[in-house]
Amino acid sequence: MMGHTHALAGAVAWLGLVPALSEYGMKMTPGQVVAGSIVCAGAALLPDMDHQSGSISQALGPVTKVLTKFVAWISGGHRHATHSLLFMLIAMFGCDLLSQYFRPGWWVILFLLIGLGLRGIGIHIPEREHFNFVLNGAIAGGITYVMIGMRFAGPGIDLYVNDYRLGWAGLAVGLGCFMHVFTDCLTPEGCPVFWPVKTRFEVPIVPRTDGVVEKWVVTPILTLGMVLLAVRSAAGHYAAHWLEHNRG
């Protein structure tokens, strides 16, 4: 699957999970929902850090070029160790520990995830990779700064995320990685889901990456789903806020 498809799948999965989280006691503010969507979309690109020749290696210039080469070397190449449930668990619990006990480390990961997400959704100028490195870095840095240190507040609105409990962070990263593996399993190449067992699992309903099915079926469905789920999430929050302040 293409980067934008993975990113959309991550965002849709997070927005779809939010109501279930609320049912089990993890109620989320609009700020957390937005932040979680961004993190999950970026994390849905994380398994492709093993693809040193892919466009994602150029997301943050020399940083991601070196990182993808290292990950490809240590994981055995594209669609090996990073495309597995084991990698998902390592990423999930690792990011959970960072977000809870070492915030600066989490901020670095957050910057990386946003940078990957930006490249995944196609924010770049062809044949201008040096400029793209600066552009993606600046945008990712700005979004990271907003997410960790600024506040937008108004009637019924609170998007401040700096002091929120970050119990959702590891879950968002893990879910993003899972969605990447899940969507890649829909292609003929499949994934070694239970790596280090090398058996690949595939249900090839998407016969070709960036082909007709992905472009004209999968991507539109995911885009529509993201919009509908975002509207539902926002409407539910403001309806609950209105009821709370207009009782009796």
mmCIF file of C-alpha atoms in Angstrom:
data_model
loop_
_atom_site.group_PDB
_atom_site.id
_atom_site.type_symbol
_atom_site.label_atom_id
_atom_site.label_comp_id
_atom_site.label_asym_id
_atom_site.label_seq_id
_atom_site.Cartn_x
_atom_site.Cartn_y
_atom_site.Cartn_z
ATOM 1 C CA MET A 1 0.000 0.000 0.000
ATOM 2 C CA MET A 2 1.049 3.610 -0.547
ATOM 3 C CA GLY A 3 1.975 5.931 2.301
ATOM 4 C CA HIS A 4 -1.203 7.987 2.145
ATOM 5 C CA THR A 5 -3.301 4.814 2.342
ATOM 6 C CA HIS A 6 -1.463 3.687 5.461
ATOM 7 C CA ALA A 7 -1.817 7.129 7.058
ATOM 8 C CA LEU A 8 -5.548 7.259 6.313
ATOM 9 C CA ALA A 9 -6.008 3.751 7.710
ATOM 10 C CA GLY A 10 -4.274 4.799 10.922
ATOM 11 C CA ALA A 11 -6.421 7.903 11.359
ATOM 12 C CA VAL A 12 -9.640 5.986 10.629
ATOM 13 C CA ALA A 13 -8.716 3.241 13.098
ATOM 14 C CA TRP A 14 -8.049 5.759 15.865
ATOM 15 C CA LEU A 15 -11.239 7.739 15.280
ATOM 16 C CA GLY A 16 -13.187 4.484 15.221
ATOM 17 C CA LEU A 17 -11.617 3.328 18.486
ATOM 18 C CA VAL A 18 -12.277 6.515 20.480
ATOM 19 C CA PRO A 19 -15.928 5.688 21.387
ATOM 20 C CA ALA A 20 -14.875 2.244 22.627
ATOM 21 C CA LEU A 21 -12.132 3.807 24.756
ATOM 22 C CA SER A 22 -14.700 6.134 26.307
ATOM 23 C CA GLU A 23 -16.924 3.176 27.156
ATOM 24 C CA TYR A 24 -14.071 1.584 29.097
ATOM 25 C CA GLY A 25 -13.127 4.661 31.098
ATOM 26 C CA MET A 26 -10.562 6.381 28.865
ATOM 27 C CA LYS A 27 -12.609 9.454 28.028
ATOM 28 C CA MET A 28 -10.823 11.706 25.601
ATOM 29 C CA THR A 29 -11.020 15.430 25.009
ATOM 30 C CA PRO A 30 -11.046 16.880 21.474
ATOM 31 C CA GLY A 31 -7.357 17.666 21.865
ATOM 32 C CA GLN A 32 -6.521 14.078 22.675
ATOM 33 C CA VAL A 33 -8.628 12.806 19.776
ATOM 34 C CA VAL A 34 -6.831 15.120 17.332
ATOM 35 C CA ALA A 35 -3.407 14.322 18.784
ATOM 36 C CA GLY A 36 -4.130 10.595 18.740
ATOM 37 C CA SER A 37 -5.257 10.750 15.108
ATOM 38 C CA ILE A 38 -2.028 12.480 14.087
ATOM 39 C CA VAL A 39 0.134 10.047 16.052
ATOM 40 C CA CYS A 40 -1.721 6.977 14.763
ATOM 41 C CA ALA A 41 -1.526 8.198 11.155
ATOM 42 C CA GLY A 42 2.217 8.792 11.497
ATOM 43 C CA ALA A 43 2.787 5.465 13.253
ATOM 44 C CA ALA A 44 1.018 3.742 10.363
ATOM 45 C CA LEU A 45 4.114 4.676 8.312
ATOM 46 C CA LEU A 46 6.606 3.487 10.938
ATOM 47 C CA PRO A 47 6.971 -0.143 9.703
ATOM 48 C CA ASP A 48 8.187 1.181 6.341
ATOM 49 C CA MET A 49 11.308 2.514 8.054
ATOM 50 C CA ASP A 50 12.827 -0.705 6.688
ATOM 51 C CA HIS A 51 12.405 0.606 3.126
ATOM 52 C CA GLN A 52 15.645 2.487 2.503
ATOM 53 C CA SER A 53 14.850 3.176 -1.149
ATOM 54 C CA GLY A 54 11.287 4.330 -0.513
ATOM 55 C CA SER A 55 10.079 7.917 -0.451
ATOM 56 C CA ILE A 56 9.702 7.733 3.326
ATOM 57 C CA SER A 57 13.502 7.603 3.625
ATOM 58 C CA GLN A 58 13.543 11.183 2.329
ATOM 59 C CA ALA A 59 10.955 12.515 4.782
ATOM 60 C CA LEU A 60 13.461 14.235 7.072
ATOM 61 C CA GLY A 61 16.541 14.251 4.881
ATOM 62 C CA PRO A 62 19.728 12.655 6.245
ATOM 63 C CA VAL A 63 18.000 11.733 9.516
ATOM 64 C CA THR A 64 15.535 9.326 7.902
ATOM 65 C CA LYS A 65 18.035 8.188 5.261
ATOM 66 C CA VAL A 66 20.442 6.955 7.935
ATOM 67 C CA LEU A 67 17.604 5.582 10.056
ATOM 68 C CA THR A 68 16.007 3.600 7.216
ATOM 69 C CA LYS A 69 19.360 2.100 6.216
ATOM 70 C CA PHE A 70 19.968 1.003 9.796
ATOM 71 C CA VAL A 71 16.457 -0.405 10.247
ATOM 72 C CA ALA A 72 16.622 -2.238 6.894
ATOM 73 C CA TRP A 73 19.954 -3.776 7.898
ATOM 74 C CA ILE A 74 18.910 -4.876 11.383
ATOM 75 C CA SER A 75 15.426 -6.093 10.382
ATOM 76 C CA GLY A 76 16.396 -8.089 7.303
ATOM 77 C CA GLY A 77 15.057 -5.736 4.627
ATOM 78 C CA HIS A 78 11.672 -4.515 3.503
ATOM 79 C CA ARG A 79 8.593 -6.322 4.844
ATOM 80 C CA HIS A 80 10.415 -8.429 7.366
ATOM 81 C CA ALA A 81 10.761 -7.789 11.120
ATOM 82 C CA THR A 82 9.062 -4.382 11.174
ATOM 83 C CA HIS A 83 5.973 -5.803 9.488
ATOM 84 C CA SER A 84 5.084 -8.045 12.407
ATOM 85 C CA LEU A 85 3.118 -8.144 15.640
ATOM 86 C CA LEU A 86 6.385 -8.283 17.577
ATOM 87 C CA PHE A 87 7.475 -4.920 16.168
ATOM 88 C CA MET A 88 4.027 -3.507 16.921
ATOM 89 C CA LEU A 89 4.323 -4.551 20.574
ATOM 90 C CA ILE A 90 7.853 -3.171 20.909
ATOM 91 C CA ALA A 91 6.798 0.160 19.384
ATOM 92 C CA MET A 92 3.649 0.344 21.507
ATOM 93 C CA PHE A 93 5.236 -0.387 24.877
ATOM 94 C CA GLY A 94 8.394 1.562 24.057
ATOM 95 C CA CYS A 95 6.439 4.705 23.198
ATOM 96 C CA ASP A 96 4.189 4.208 26.216
ATOM 97 C CA LEU A 97 7.222 4.149 28.511
ATOM 98 C CA LEU A 98 8.741 7.202 26.830
ATOM 99 C CA SER A 99 5.512 9.217 27.026
ATOM 100 C CA GLN A 100 5.058 8.373 30.710
ATOM 101 C CA TYR A 101 8.604 8.559 32.048
ATOM 102 C CA PHE A 102 10.801 10.442 29.568
ATOM 103 C CA ARG A 103 8.842 13.177 27.822
ATOM 104 C CA PRO A 104 11.772 14.611 25.785
ATOM 105 C CA GLY A 105 12.262 11.181 24.208
ATOM 106 C CA TRP A 106 8.550 11.045 23.371
ATOM 107 C CA TRP A 107 8.735 14.485 21.774
ATOM 108 C CA VAL A 108 11.528 13.262 19.470
ATOM 109 C CA ILE A 109 9.417 10.244 18.471
ATOM 110 C CA LEU A 110 6.415 12.533 17.977
ATOM 111 C CA PHE A 111 8.442 14.766 15.640
ATOM 112 C CA LEU A 112 9.549 11.696 13.660
ATOM 113 C CA LEU A 113 6.016 10.296 13.389
ATOM 114 C CA ILE A 114 4.636 13.613 12.158
ATOM 115 C CA GLY A 115 7.471 13.934 9.634
ATOM 116 C CA LEU A 116 6.753 10.445 8.301
ATOM 117 C CA GLY A 117 3.042 11.203 8.121
ATOM 118 C CA LEU A 118 3.623 14.400 6.156
ATOM 119 C CA ARG A 119 5.676 12.563 3.564
ATOM 120 C CA GLY A 120 3.194 9.720 3.525
ATOM 121 C CA ILE A 121 0.286 11.975 2.612
ATOM 122 C CA GLY A 122 2.326 13.488 -0.200
ATOM 123 C CA ILE A 123 3.627 16.791 1.156
ATOM 124 C CA HIS A 124 6.716 17.271 -0.968
ATOM 125 C CA ILE A 125 7.882 19.010 -4.136
ATOM 126 C CA PRO A 126 9.232 16.650 -6.842
ATOM 127 C CA GLU A 127 12.987 16.906 -7.494
ATOM 128 C CA ARG A 128 13.463 19.311 -4.578
ATOM 129 C CA GLU A 129 14.485 16.867 -1.854
ATOM 130 C CA HIS A 130 16.736 19.299 0.017
ATOM 131 C CA PHE A 131 13.894 21.792 0.192
ATOM 132 C CA ASN A 132 11.453 19.046 1.169
ATOM 133 C CA PHE A 133 13.680 18.102 4.101
ATOM 134 C CA VAL A 134 13.477 21.669 5.392
ATOM 135 C CA LEU A 135 9.760 21.963 4.603
ATOM 136 C CA ASN A 136 8.767 18.715 6.324
ATOM 137 C CA GLY A 137 11.044 19.427 9.261
ATOM 138 C CA ALA A 138 9.575 22.897 9.754
ATOM 139 C CA ILE A 139 5.963 21.704 9.526
ATOM 140 C CA ALA A 140 6.618 18.685 11.763
ATOM 141 C CA GLY A 141 8.414 20.890 14.271
ATOM 142 C CA GLY A 142 5.542 23.377 14.296
ATOM 143 C CA ILE A 143 2.897 20.699 14.814
ATOM 144 C CA THR A 144 4.985 19.055 17.540
ATOM 145 C CA TYR A 145 5.360 22.404 19.310
ATOM 146 C CA VAL A 146 1.630 23.011 19.171
ATOM 147 C CA MET A 147 0.885 19.532 20.467
ATOM 148 C CA ILE A 148 3.226 19.723 23.455
ATOM 149 C CA GLY A 149 3.000 23.322 24.507
ATOM 150 C CA MET A 150 0.149 25.488 23.276
ATOM 151 C CA ARG A 151 -3.519 25.894 24.003
ATOM 152 C CA PHE A 152 -6.572 26.847 21.984
ATOM 153 C CA ALA A 153 -9.598 27.302 24.192
ATOM 154 C CA GLY A 154 -13.104 28.655 23.827
ATOM 155 C CA PRO A 155 -16.707 27.793 24.700
ATOM 156 C CA GLY A 156 -16.753 24.015 24.923
ATOM 157 C CA ILE A 157 -13.307 23.775 23.326
ATOM 158 C CA ASP A 158 -10.072 22.706 24.967
ATOM 159 C CA LEU A 159 -7.290 21.550 22.693
ATOM 160 C CA TYR A 160 -4.488 21.852 25.239
ATOM 161 C CA VAL A 161 -2.468 18.631 25.151
ATOM 162 C CA ASN A 162 0.683 19.419 27.135
ATOM 163 C CA ASP A 163 -0.607 18.426 30.563
ATOM 164 C CA TYR A 164 -2.889 15.596 29.523
ATOM 165 C CA ARG A 165 -2.208 12.101 30.738
ATOM 166 C CA LEU A 166 -0.504 10.393 27.823
ATOM 167 C CA GLY A 167 -1.846 6.915 28.467
ATOM 168 C CA TRP A 168 -3.193 6.945 24.910
ATOM 169 C CA ALA A 169 0.192 7.530 23.219
ATOM 170 C CA GLY A 170 1.506 3.961 23.175
ATOM 171 C CA LEU A 171 -1.894 2.656 22.097
ATOM 172 C CA ALA A 172 -2.003 5.102 19.167
ATOM 173 C CA VAL A 173 1.462 4.033 18.014
ATOM 174 C CA GLY A 174 0.653 0.335 18.347
ATOM 175 C CA LEU A 175 -2.633 0.723 16.494
ATOM 176 C CA GLY A 176 -0.917 2.619 13.678
ATOM 177 C CA CYS A 177 1.688 -0.138 13.274
ATOM 178 C CA PHE A 178 -1.036 -2.787 13.340
ATOM 179 C CA MET A 179 -3.007 -1.016 10.607
ATOM 180 C CA HIS A 180 0.098 -0.861 8.433
ATOM 181 C CA VAL A 181 0.619 -4.614 8.718
ATOM 182 C CA PHE A 182 -3.096 -5.277 8.218
ATOM 183 C CA THR A 183 -3.318 -3.207 5.023
ATOM 184 C CA ASP A 184 -0.093 -4.679 3.615
ATOM 185 C CA CYS A 185 -1.550 -8.153 4.196
ATOM 186 C CA LEU A 186 -4.233 -7.198 1.672
ATOM 187 C CA THR A 187 -1.584 -7.161 -1.085
ATOM 188 C CA PRO A 188 -0.017 -10.201 -2.817
ATOM 189 C CA GLU A 189 3.331 -9.835 -1.002
ATOM 190 C CA GLY A 190 1.752 -10.165 2.451
ATOM 191 C CA CYS A 191 3.652 -9.826 5.742
ATOM 192 C CA PRO A 192 5.477 -12.151 8.169
ATOM 193 C CA VAL A 193 2.927 -11.334 10.874
ATOM 194 C CA PHE A 194 4.431 -13.738 13.422
ATOM 195 C CA TRP A 195 8.081 -12.920 12.697
ATOM 196 C CA PRO A 196 10.630 -14.435 13.398
ATOM 197 C CA VAL A 197 8.461 -17.169 11.860
ATOM 198 C CA LYS A 198 8.931 -16.388 8.169
ATOM 199 C CA THR A 199 5.520 -17.542 6.947
ATOM 200 C CA ARG A 200 3.767 -14.681 5.164
ATOM 201 C CA PHE A 201 0.074 -14.003 5.457
ATOM 202 C CA GLU A 202 -1.858 -12.386 2.636
ATOM 203 C CA VAL A 203 -5.439 -11.888 1.498
ATOM 204 C CA PRO A 204 -4.693 -10.228 -1.864
ATOM 205 C CA ILE A 205 -7.868 -8.241 -2.455
ATOM 206 C CA VAL A 206 -5.695 -5.300 -3.561
ATOM 207 C CA PRO A 207 -3.848 -6.848 -6.508
ATOM 208 C CA ARG A 208 -1.382 -4.017 -7.071
ATOM 209 C CA THR A 209 0.107 -1.268 -4.909
ATOM 210 C CA ASP A 210 -1.010 2.144 -6.195
ATOM 211 C CA GLY A 211 -3.237 0.360 -8.682
ATOM 212 C CA VAL A 212 -6.863 0.914 -9.615
ATOM 213 C CA VAL A 213 -8.327 -0.777 -6.520
ATOM 214 C CA GLU A 214 -6.167 1.187 -4.082
ATOM 215 C CA LYS A 215 -6.666 4.510 -5.882
ATOM 216 C CA TRP A 216 -10.374 4.307 -6.640
ATOM 217 C CA VAL A 217 -11.781 2.005 -3.961
ATOM 218 C CA VAL A 218 -9.610 1.809 -0.842
ATOM 219 C CA THR A 219 -8.482 5.448 -0.659
ATOM 220 C CA PRO A 220 -11.957 6.988 -1.221
ATOM 221 C CA ILE A 221 -13.524 4.636 1.349
ATOM 222 C CA LEU A 222 -10.877 5.496 3.948
ATOM 223 C CA THR A 223 -11.176 9.225 3.232
ATOM 224 C CA LEU A 224 -14.956 9.142 3.594
ATOM 225 C CA GLY A 225 -14.646 7.061 6.754
ATOM 226 C CA MET A 226 -12.195 9.517 8.289
ATOM 227 C CA VAL A 227 -14.475 12.478 7.579
ATOM 228 C CA LEU A 228 -17.583 10.743 8.934
ATOM 229 C CA LEU A 229 -15.825 9.528 12.079
ATOM 230 C CA ALA A 230 -14.301 12.958 12.722
ATOM 231 C CA VAL A 231 -17.714 14.610 12.380
ATOM 232 C CA ARG A 232 -19.266 12.005 14.676
ATOM 233 C CA SER A 233 -16.557 12.515 17.272
ATOM 234 C CA ALA A 234 -16.905 16.300 17.212
ATOM 235 C CA ALA A 235 -20.709 16.199 17.240
ATOM 236 C CA GLY A 236 -20.742 13.771 20.157
ATOM 237 C CA HIS A 237 -18.417 15.947 22.219
ATOM 238 C CA TYR A 238 -20.344 19.153 21.672
ATOM 239 C CA ALA A 239 -23.697 17.434 22.209
ATOM 240 C CA ALA A 240 -22.458 16.101 25.548
ATOM 241 C CA HIS A 241 -21.114 19.539 26.455
ATOM 242 C CA TRP A 242 -24.429 21.215 25.586
ATOM 243 C CA LEU A 243 -26.443 18.694 27.607
ATOM 244 C CA GLU A 244 -24.145 19.107 30.587
ATOM 245 C CA HIS A 245 -24.641 22.866 30.634
ATOM 246 C CA ASN A 246 -28.356 22.891 29.868
ATOM 247 C CA ARG A 247 -29.767 20.425 32.350
ATOM 248 C CA GLY A 248 -32.979 21.293 34.121
#
